[in-house]
Coordinates of C-alpha atoms in Angstrom, one line a residue:
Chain D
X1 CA -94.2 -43.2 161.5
X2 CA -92.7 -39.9 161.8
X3 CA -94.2 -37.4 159.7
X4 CA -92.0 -35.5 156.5
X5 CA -93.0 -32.0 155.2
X6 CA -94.5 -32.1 152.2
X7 CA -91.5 -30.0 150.5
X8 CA -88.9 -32.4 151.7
X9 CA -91.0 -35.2 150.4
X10 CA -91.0 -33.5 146.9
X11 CA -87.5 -32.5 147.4
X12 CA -86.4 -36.4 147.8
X13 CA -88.4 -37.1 144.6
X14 CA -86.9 -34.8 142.5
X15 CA -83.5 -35.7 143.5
X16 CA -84.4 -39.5 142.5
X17 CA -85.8 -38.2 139.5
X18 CA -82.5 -36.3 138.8
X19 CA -80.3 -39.2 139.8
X20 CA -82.0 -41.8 137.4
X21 CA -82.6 -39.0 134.8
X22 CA -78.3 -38.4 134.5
X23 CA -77.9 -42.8 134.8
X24 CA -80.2 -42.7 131.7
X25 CA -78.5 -40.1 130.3
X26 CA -75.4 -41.2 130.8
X27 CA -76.1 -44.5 129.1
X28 CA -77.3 -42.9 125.9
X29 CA -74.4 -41.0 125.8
X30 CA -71.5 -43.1 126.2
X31 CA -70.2 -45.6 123.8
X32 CA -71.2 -49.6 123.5
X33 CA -67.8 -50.5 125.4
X34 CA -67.9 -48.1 128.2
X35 CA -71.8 -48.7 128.2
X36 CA -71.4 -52.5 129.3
X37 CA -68.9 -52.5 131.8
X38 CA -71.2 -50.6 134.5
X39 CA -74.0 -48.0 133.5
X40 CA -75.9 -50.7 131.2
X41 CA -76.6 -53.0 134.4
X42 CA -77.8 -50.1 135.9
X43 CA -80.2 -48.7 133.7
X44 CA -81.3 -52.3 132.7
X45 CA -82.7 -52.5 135.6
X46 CA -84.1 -49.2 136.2
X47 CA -86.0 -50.4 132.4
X48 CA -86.9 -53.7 134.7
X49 CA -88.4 -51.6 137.2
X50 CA -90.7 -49.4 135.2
X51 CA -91.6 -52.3 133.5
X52 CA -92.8 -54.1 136.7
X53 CA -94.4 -50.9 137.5
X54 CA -96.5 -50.9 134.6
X55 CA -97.6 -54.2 135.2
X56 CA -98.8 -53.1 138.6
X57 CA -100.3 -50.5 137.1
X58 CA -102.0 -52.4 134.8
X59 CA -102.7 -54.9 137.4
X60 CA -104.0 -52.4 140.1
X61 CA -105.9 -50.8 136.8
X62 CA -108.0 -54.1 136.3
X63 CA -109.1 -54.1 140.1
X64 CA -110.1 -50.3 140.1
X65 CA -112.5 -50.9 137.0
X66 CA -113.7 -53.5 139.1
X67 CA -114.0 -52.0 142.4
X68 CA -115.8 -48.8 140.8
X69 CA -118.3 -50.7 138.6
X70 CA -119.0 -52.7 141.7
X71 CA -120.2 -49.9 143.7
X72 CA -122.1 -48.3 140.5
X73 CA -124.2 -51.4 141.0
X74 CA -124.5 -50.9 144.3
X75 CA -125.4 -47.6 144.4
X76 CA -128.2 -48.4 141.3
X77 CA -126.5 -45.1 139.6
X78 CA -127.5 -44.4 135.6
X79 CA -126.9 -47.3 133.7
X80 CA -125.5 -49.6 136.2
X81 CA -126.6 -52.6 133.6
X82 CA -123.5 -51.4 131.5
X83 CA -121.1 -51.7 134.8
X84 CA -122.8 -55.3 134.8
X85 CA -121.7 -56.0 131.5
X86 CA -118.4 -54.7 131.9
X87 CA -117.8 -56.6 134.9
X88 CA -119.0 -59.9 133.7
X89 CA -117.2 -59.5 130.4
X90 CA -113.9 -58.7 132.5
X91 CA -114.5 -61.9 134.7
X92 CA -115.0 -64.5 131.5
X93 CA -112.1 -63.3 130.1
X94 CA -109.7 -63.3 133.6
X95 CA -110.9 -66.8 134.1
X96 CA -110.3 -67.7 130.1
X97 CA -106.8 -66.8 130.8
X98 CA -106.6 -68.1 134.4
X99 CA -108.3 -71.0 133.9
X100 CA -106.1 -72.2 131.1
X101 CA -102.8 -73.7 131.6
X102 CA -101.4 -71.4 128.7
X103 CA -102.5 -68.4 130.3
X104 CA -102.3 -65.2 127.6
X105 CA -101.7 -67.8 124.6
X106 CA -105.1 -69.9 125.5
X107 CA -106.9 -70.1 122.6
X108 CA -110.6 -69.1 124.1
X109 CA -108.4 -65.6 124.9
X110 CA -106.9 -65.7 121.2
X111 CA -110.3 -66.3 120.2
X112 CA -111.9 -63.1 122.1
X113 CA -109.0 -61.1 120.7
X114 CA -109.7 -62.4 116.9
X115 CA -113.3 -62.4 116.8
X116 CA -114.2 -60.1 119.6
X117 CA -112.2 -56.9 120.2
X118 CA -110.5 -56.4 117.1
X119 CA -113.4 -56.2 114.8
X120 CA -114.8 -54.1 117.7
X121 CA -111.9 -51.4 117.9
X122 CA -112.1 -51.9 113.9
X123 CA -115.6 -51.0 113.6
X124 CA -114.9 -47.9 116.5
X125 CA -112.4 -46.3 114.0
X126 CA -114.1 -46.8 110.7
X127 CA -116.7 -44.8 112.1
X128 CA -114.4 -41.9 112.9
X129 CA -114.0 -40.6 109.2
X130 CA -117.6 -39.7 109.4
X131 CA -117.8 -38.3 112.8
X132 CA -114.2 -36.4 111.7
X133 CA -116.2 -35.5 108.5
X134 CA -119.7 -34.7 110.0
X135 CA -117.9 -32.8 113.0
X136 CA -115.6 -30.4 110.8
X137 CA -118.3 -30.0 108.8
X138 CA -120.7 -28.6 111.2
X139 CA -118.1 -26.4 113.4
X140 CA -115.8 -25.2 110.9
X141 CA -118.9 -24.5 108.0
X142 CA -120.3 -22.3 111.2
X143 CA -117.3 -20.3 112.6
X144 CA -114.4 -20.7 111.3
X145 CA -113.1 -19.3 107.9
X146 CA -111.3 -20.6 106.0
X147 CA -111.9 -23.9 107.7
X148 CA -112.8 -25.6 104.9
X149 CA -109.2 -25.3 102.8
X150 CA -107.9 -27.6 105.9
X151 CA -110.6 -29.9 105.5
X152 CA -109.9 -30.2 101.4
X153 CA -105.7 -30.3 101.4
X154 CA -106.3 -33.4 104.6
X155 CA -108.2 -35.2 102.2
X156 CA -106.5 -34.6 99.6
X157 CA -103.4 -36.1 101.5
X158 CA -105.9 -39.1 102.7
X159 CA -106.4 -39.7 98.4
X160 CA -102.8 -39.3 97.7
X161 CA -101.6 -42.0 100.0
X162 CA -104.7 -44.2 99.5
X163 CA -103.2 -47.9 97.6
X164 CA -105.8 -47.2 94.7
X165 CA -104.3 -43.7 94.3
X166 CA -100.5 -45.1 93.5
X167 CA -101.6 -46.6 90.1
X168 CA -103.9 -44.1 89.3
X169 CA -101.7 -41.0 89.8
X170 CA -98.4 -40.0 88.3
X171 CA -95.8 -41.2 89.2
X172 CA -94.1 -37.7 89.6
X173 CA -97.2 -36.9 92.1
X174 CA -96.9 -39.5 93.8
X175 CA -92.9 -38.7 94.7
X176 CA -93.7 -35.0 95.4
X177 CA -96.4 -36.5 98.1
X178 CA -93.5 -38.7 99.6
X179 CA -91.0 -35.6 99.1
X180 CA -93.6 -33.2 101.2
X181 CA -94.4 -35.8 104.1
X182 CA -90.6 -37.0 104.3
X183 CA -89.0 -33.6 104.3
X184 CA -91.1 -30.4 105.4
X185 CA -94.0 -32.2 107.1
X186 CA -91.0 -34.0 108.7
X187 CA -89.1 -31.8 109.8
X188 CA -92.1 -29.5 111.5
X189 CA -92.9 -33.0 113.3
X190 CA -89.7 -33.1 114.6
X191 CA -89.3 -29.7 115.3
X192 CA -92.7 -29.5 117.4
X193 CA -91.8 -32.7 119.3
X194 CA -88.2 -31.5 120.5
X195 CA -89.7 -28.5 122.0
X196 CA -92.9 -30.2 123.3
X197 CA -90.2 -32.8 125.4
X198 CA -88.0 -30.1 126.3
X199 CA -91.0 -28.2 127.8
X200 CA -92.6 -31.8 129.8
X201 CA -89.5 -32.1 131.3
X202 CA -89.9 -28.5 132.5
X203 CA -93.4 -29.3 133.7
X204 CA -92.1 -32.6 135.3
X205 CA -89.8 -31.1 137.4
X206 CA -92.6 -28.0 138.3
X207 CA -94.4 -30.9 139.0
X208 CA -92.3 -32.4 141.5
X209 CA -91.6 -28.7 143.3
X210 CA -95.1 -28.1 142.9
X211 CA -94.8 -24.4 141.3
X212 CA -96.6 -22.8 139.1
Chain J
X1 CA -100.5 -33.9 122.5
X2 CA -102.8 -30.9 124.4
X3 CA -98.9 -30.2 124.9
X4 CA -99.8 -26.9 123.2
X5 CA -101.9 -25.8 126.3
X6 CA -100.7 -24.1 129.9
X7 CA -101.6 -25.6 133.1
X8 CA -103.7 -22.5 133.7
X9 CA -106.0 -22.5 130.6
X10 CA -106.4 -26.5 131.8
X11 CA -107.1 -25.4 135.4
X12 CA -109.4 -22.3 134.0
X13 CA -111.5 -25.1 131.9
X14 CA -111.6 -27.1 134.2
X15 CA -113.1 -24.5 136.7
X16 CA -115.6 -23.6 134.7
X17 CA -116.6 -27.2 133.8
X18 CA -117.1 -27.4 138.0
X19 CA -118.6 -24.8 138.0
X20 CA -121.5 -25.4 135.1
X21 CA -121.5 -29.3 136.2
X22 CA -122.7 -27.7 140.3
X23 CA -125.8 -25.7 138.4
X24 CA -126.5 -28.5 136.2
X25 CA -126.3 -31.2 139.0
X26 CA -124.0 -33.4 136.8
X27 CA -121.0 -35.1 138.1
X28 CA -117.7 -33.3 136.0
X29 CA -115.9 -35.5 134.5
X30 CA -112.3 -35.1 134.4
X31 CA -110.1 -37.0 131.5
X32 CA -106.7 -37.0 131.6
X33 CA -106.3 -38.8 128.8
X34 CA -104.8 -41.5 127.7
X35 CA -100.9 -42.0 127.6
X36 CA -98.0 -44.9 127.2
X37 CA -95.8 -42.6 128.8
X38 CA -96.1 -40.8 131.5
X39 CA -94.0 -37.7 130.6
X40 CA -97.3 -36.9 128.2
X41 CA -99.9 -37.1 131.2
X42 CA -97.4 -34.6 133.1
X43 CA -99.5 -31.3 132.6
X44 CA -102.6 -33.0 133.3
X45 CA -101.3 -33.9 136.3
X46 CA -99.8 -30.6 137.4
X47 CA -102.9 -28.9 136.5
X48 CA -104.6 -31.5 138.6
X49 CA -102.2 -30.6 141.6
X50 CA -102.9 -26.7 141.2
X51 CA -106.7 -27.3 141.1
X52 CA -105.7 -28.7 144.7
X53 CA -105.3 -25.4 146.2
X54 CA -109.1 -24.2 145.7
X55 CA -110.8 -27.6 147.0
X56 CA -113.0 -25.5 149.0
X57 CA -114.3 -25.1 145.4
X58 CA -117.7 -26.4 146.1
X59 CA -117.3 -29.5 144.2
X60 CA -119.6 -31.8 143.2
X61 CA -118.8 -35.9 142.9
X62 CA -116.2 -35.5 140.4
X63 CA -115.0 -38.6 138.3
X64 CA -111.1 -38.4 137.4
X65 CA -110.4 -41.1 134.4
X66 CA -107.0 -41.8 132.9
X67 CA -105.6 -44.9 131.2
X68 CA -103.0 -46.0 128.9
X69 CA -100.0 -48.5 129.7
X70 CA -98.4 -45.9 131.5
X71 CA -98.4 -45.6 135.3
X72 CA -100.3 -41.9 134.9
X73 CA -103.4 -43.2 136.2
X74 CA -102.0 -44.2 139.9
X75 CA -100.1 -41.3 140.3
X76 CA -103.6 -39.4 139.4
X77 CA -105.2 -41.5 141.6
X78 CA -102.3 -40.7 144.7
X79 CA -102.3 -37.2 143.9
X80 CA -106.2 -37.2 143.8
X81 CA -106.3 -39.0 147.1
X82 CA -103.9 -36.0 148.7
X83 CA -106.4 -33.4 147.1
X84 CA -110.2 -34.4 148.0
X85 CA -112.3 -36.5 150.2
X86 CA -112.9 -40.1 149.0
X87 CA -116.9 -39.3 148.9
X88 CA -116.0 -36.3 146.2
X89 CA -114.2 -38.2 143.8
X90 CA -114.0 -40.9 142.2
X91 CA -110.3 -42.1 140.5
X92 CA -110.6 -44.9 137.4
X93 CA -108.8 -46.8 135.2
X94 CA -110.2 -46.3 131.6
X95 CA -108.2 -48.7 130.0
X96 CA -104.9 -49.4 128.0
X97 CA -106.3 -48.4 124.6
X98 CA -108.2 -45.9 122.6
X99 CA -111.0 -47.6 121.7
X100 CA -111.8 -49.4 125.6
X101 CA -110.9 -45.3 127.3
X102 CA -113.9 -44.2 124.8
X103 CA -116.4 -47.0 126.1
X104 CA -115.0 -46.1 129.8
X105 CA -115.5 -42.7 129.3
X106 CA -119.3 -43.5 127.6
X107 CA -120.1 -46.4 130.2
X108 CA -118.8 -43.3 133.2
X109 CA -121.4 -40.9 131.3
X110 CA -124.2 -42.8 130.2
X111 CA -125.1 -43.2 126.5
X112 CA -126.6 -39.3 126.5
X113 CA -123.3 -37.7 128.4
X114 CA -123.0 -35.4 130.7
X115 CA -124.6 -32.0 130.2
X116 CA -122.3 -29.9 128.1
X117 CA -120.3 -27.2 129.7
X118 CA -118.6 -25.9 126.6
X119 CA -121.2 -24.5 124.1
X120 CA -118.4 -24.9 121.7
X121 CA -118.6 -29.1 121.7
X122 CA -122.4 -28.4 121.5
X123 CA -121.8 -27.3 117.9
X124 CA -119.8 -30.1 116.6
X125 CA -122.3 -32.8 117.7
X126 CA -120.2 -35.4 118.5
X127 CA -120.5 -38.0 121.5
X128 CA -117.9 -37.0 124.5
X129 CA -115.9 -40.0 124.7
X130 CA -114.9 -38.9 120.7
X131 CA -113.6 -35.1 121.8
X132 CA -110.3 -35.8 122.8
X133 CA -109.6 -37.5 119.2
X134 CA -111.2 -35.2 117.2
X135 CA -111.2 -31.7 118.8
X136 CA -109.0 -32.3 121.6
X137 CA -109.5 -28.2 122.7
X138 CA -112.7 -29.3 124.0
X139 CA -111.4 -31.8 126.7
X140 CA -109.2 -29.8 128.9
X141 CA -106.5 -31.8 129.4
X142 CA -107.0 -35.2 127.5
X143 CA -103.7 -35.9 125.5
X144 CA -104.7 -36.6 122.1
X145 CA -103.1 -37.9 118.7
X146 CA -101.0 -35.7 116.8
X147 CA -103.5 -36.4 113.7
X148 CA -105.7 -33.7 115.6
X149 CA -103.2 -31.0 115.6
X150 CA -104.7 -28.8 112.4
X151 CA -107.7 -29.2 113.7
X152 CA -106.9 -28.1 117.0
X153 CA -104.9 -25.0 115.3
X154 CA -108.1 -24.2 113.1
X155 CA -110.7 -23.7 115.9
X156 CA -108.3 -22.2 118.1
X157 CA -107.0 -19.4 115.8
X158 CA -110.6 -17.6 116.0
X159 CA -110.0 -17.1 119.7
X160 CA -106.5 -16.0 119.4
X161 CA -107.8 -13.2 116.9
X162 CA -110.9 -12.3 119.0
X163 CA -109.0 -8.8 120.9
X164 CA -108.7 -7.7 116.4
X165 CA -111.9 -8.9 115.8
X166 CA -113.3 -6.9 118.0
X167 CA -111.2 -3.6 117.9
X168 CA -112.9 -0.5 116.7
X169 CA -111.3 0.9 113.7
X170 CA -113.6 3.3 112.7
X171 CA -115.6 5.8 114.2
X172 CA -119.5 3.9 114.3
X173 CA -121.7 4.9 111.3
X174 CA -124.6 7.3 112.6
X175 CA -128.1 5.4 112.2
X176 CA -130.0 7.8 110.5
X177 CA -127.5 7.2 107.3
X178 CA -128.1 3.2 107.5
X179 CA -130.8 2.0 105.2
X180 CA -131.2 -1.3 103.3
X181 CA -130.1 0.3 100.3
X182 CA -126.6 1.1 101.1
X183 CA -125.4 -1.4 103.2
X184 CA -124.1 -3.9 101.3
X185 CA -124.3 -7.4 102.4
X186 CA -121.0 -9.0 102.7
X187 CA -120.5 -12.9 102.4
X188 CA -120.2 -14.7 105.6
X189 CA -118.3 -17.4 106.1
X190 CA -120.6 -19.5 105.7
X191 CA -121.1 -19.2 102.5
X192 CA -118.1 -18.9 101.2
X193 CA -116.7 -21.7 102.5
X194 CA -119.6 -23.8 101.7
X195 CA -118.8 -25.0 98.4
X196 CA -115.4 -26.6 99.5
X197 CA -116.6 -27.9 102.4
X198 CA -119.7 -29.8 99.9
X199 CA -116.8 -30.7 97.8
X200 CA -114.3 -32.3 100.4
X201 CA -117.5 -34.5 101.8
X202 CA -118.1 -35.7 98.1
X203 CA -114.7 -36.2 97.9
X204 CA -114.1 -38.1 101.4
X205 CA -117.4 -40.2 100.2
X206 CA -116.0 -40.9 96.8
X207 CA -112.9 -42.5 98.8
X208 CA -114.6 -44.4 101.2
X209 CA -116.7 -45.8 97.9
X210 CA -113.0 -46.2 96.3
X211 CA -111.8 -47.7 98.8
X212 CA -114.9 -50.4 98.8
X213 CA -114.2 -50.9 95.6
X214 CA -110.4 -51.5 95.4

């Protein structure tokens, strides 16, 4: 295989990039009529593809977990009974689904979903108010002032929006709440994501020229 | 969202986690987060790509972790292939959600983490795989929720205003006029901050036991 400079290699990506990235625009831009005749074809597929790719990803993903918890066995390396673990959870679960002639709607899968990893992730994030709490409390009480004001108007936004808090609060509160997170805190939102997309599509293409 | 940060603080943190990991003999770990779409792992990636340059850096094994539905992690894991030797680094898949990257990220460290390169983290106490949720500034380039923005302004501001902090304004005091007597003590942050900070954790208790009870 004849061998390609590394800049014309990142030159031929960025102009693929560039292509797809004026298709895509082009789509979003154009009306429903002109949109069906050709660009929508066009960019349904390119959805298609990075679709498919994900899937790969997600496929190839599965067999790197694998591949690197294997050798963490292997090599006997800190707490290889947790690779163990991992990997004979992962196998139960790939046969569960292969194994079953309704595949991702078997119930043993549903089952490990229900009963298994949700109450799992669930349990994961109830504990984060109290590592959120215990955290801020112990870096912000030690150098930050001021700190503390944060800590006291994010809870106070946490009680405001709480279920319990809409029949025991005014009404007029209540609306002012709504009225702050729909308008200002909104609008900041909206304002910081713009310019944060604007500036990854700077990086992306940096990233494809590879400058700094 | 570490969209706030430049591919060279990134590659500077990232340095000097190499660097601490070599004299503690740890492996560094580096996360790169988390993301359904790729466009948010981009400056993780690029900083990844200009860390590239010094791999005569004297590394030690490195792990690179990313995850999410995204395709971030193999383009991590080409770009990482370009950049070191297979027996330097290890690429992984941490998995397509938050809570299965935080038990990758624990299972990759071991229950008592890696030894910790940023006394910063040190001070907040909590467990690695948690960093890039809570205080994202602490991981240098895992993308984290937009929850943790306030928090990320509020520890970060006391760096920004370190050069004011630290500028003379005065000409020094001479010592033989200091005594105990006439140097007044002024309130540190600590304390004045203390009472709200009490408060708030009654008050985020009192809605946990609300919450309970409702």
């Amino acid at each position: 295989m004849r061998w390609r400079p590394p800049w014309l290699k990142n030159r031929i990506s960025l102009l693929i990039m560039v292509v797809v990235f004026v298709i895509i625009v082009i789509d979003r831009a154009v009306t429903q009529a002109d949109r069906s005749s050709y660009i929508q074809p066009l960019t349904i597929t390119l959805y298609e593809w990075t679709i498919l790719l994900s899937a790969f990803g997600l496929l190839g993903g599965g067999l790197n977990i694998a591949i690197v918890h294997l050798r963490r066995i292997q090599d006997g390396a800190t707490d290889w009974v947790l690779s163990l673990i991992l990997l004979v959870v992962l196998t139960m679960v790939l046969a569960a689904g292969l194994l079953d002639s309704e595949g991702t709607a078997s119930p043993l899968l549903g089952w490990a979903y229900r009963h298994l990893i949700y109450p799992v992730q669930s349990t994961l994030f109830a504990i984060l108010a109290f590592f959120l709490a215990a955290a801020a409390y112990r870096y912000l009480r030690i150098s930050h002032p001021g700190g503390g004001w944060m800590l006291a108007g994010a809870l106070s936004m946490f009680l405001i929006q709480m279920p319990i808090s809409q029949s025991l609060l005014s009404a007029r509160l209540h609306n002012v709440s709504i009225w702050l997170l729909e308008w200002p805190v909104m609008a900041a939102m909206r304002g910081v994501l713009l310019g944060t997309v604007l500036s990854l599509l700077v990086v992306t293409i940096r990233y494809f020229v590879s400058q700094r | 969202m570490m969209w706030y940060r430049s591919i060279a603080v990134i590659e500077s943190d990232w340095h000097e986690m190499l660097d601490y990991s070599i004299e503690a003999g740890d492996s560094p770990l580096l996360d790169l987060g988390i993301s359904d779409n790729i466009l948010n792992g981009m400056i993780g990636l690029l900083a990844l790509k200009h860390l590239a340059p010094s791999g005569q850096h004297p590394l030690a094994h490195c792990i690179l972790t990313a995850g999410g539905g995204s395709v971030m992690w193999l383009w991590a894991l080409a770009d990482a292939q370009d950049m070191y030797p297979v027996d330097r680094l290890t690429s992984t898949f941490t998995g397509v959600d938050p809570a299965t990257h935080m038990a990758s990220l624990t299972t990759h460290m071991g229950p008592g983490g890696r030894s910790d390169w940023a006394p910063k983290a040190a001070m907040t106490g909590l467990p690695i795989a948690l960093r890039w949720l809570i205080f994202p500034q602490m991981e240098p380039s895992a993308i984290s929720p937009w929850q943790a923005l306030p928090l990320t302004i509020s520890i970060e501001r006391p760096l920004m205003d370190l050069p004011h902090r630290y500028e003379i304004k005065s000409q020094p005091i001479p010592l033989s006029t200091l005594s105990a007597s006439n140097v007044a003590p002024k309130p540190s942050a600590d304390e004045s901050d203390f009472w709200l900070i009490g408060s708030a954790l009654i008050m985020c208790l009192l809605i946990v036991l609300v919450a309970l009870w409702g």
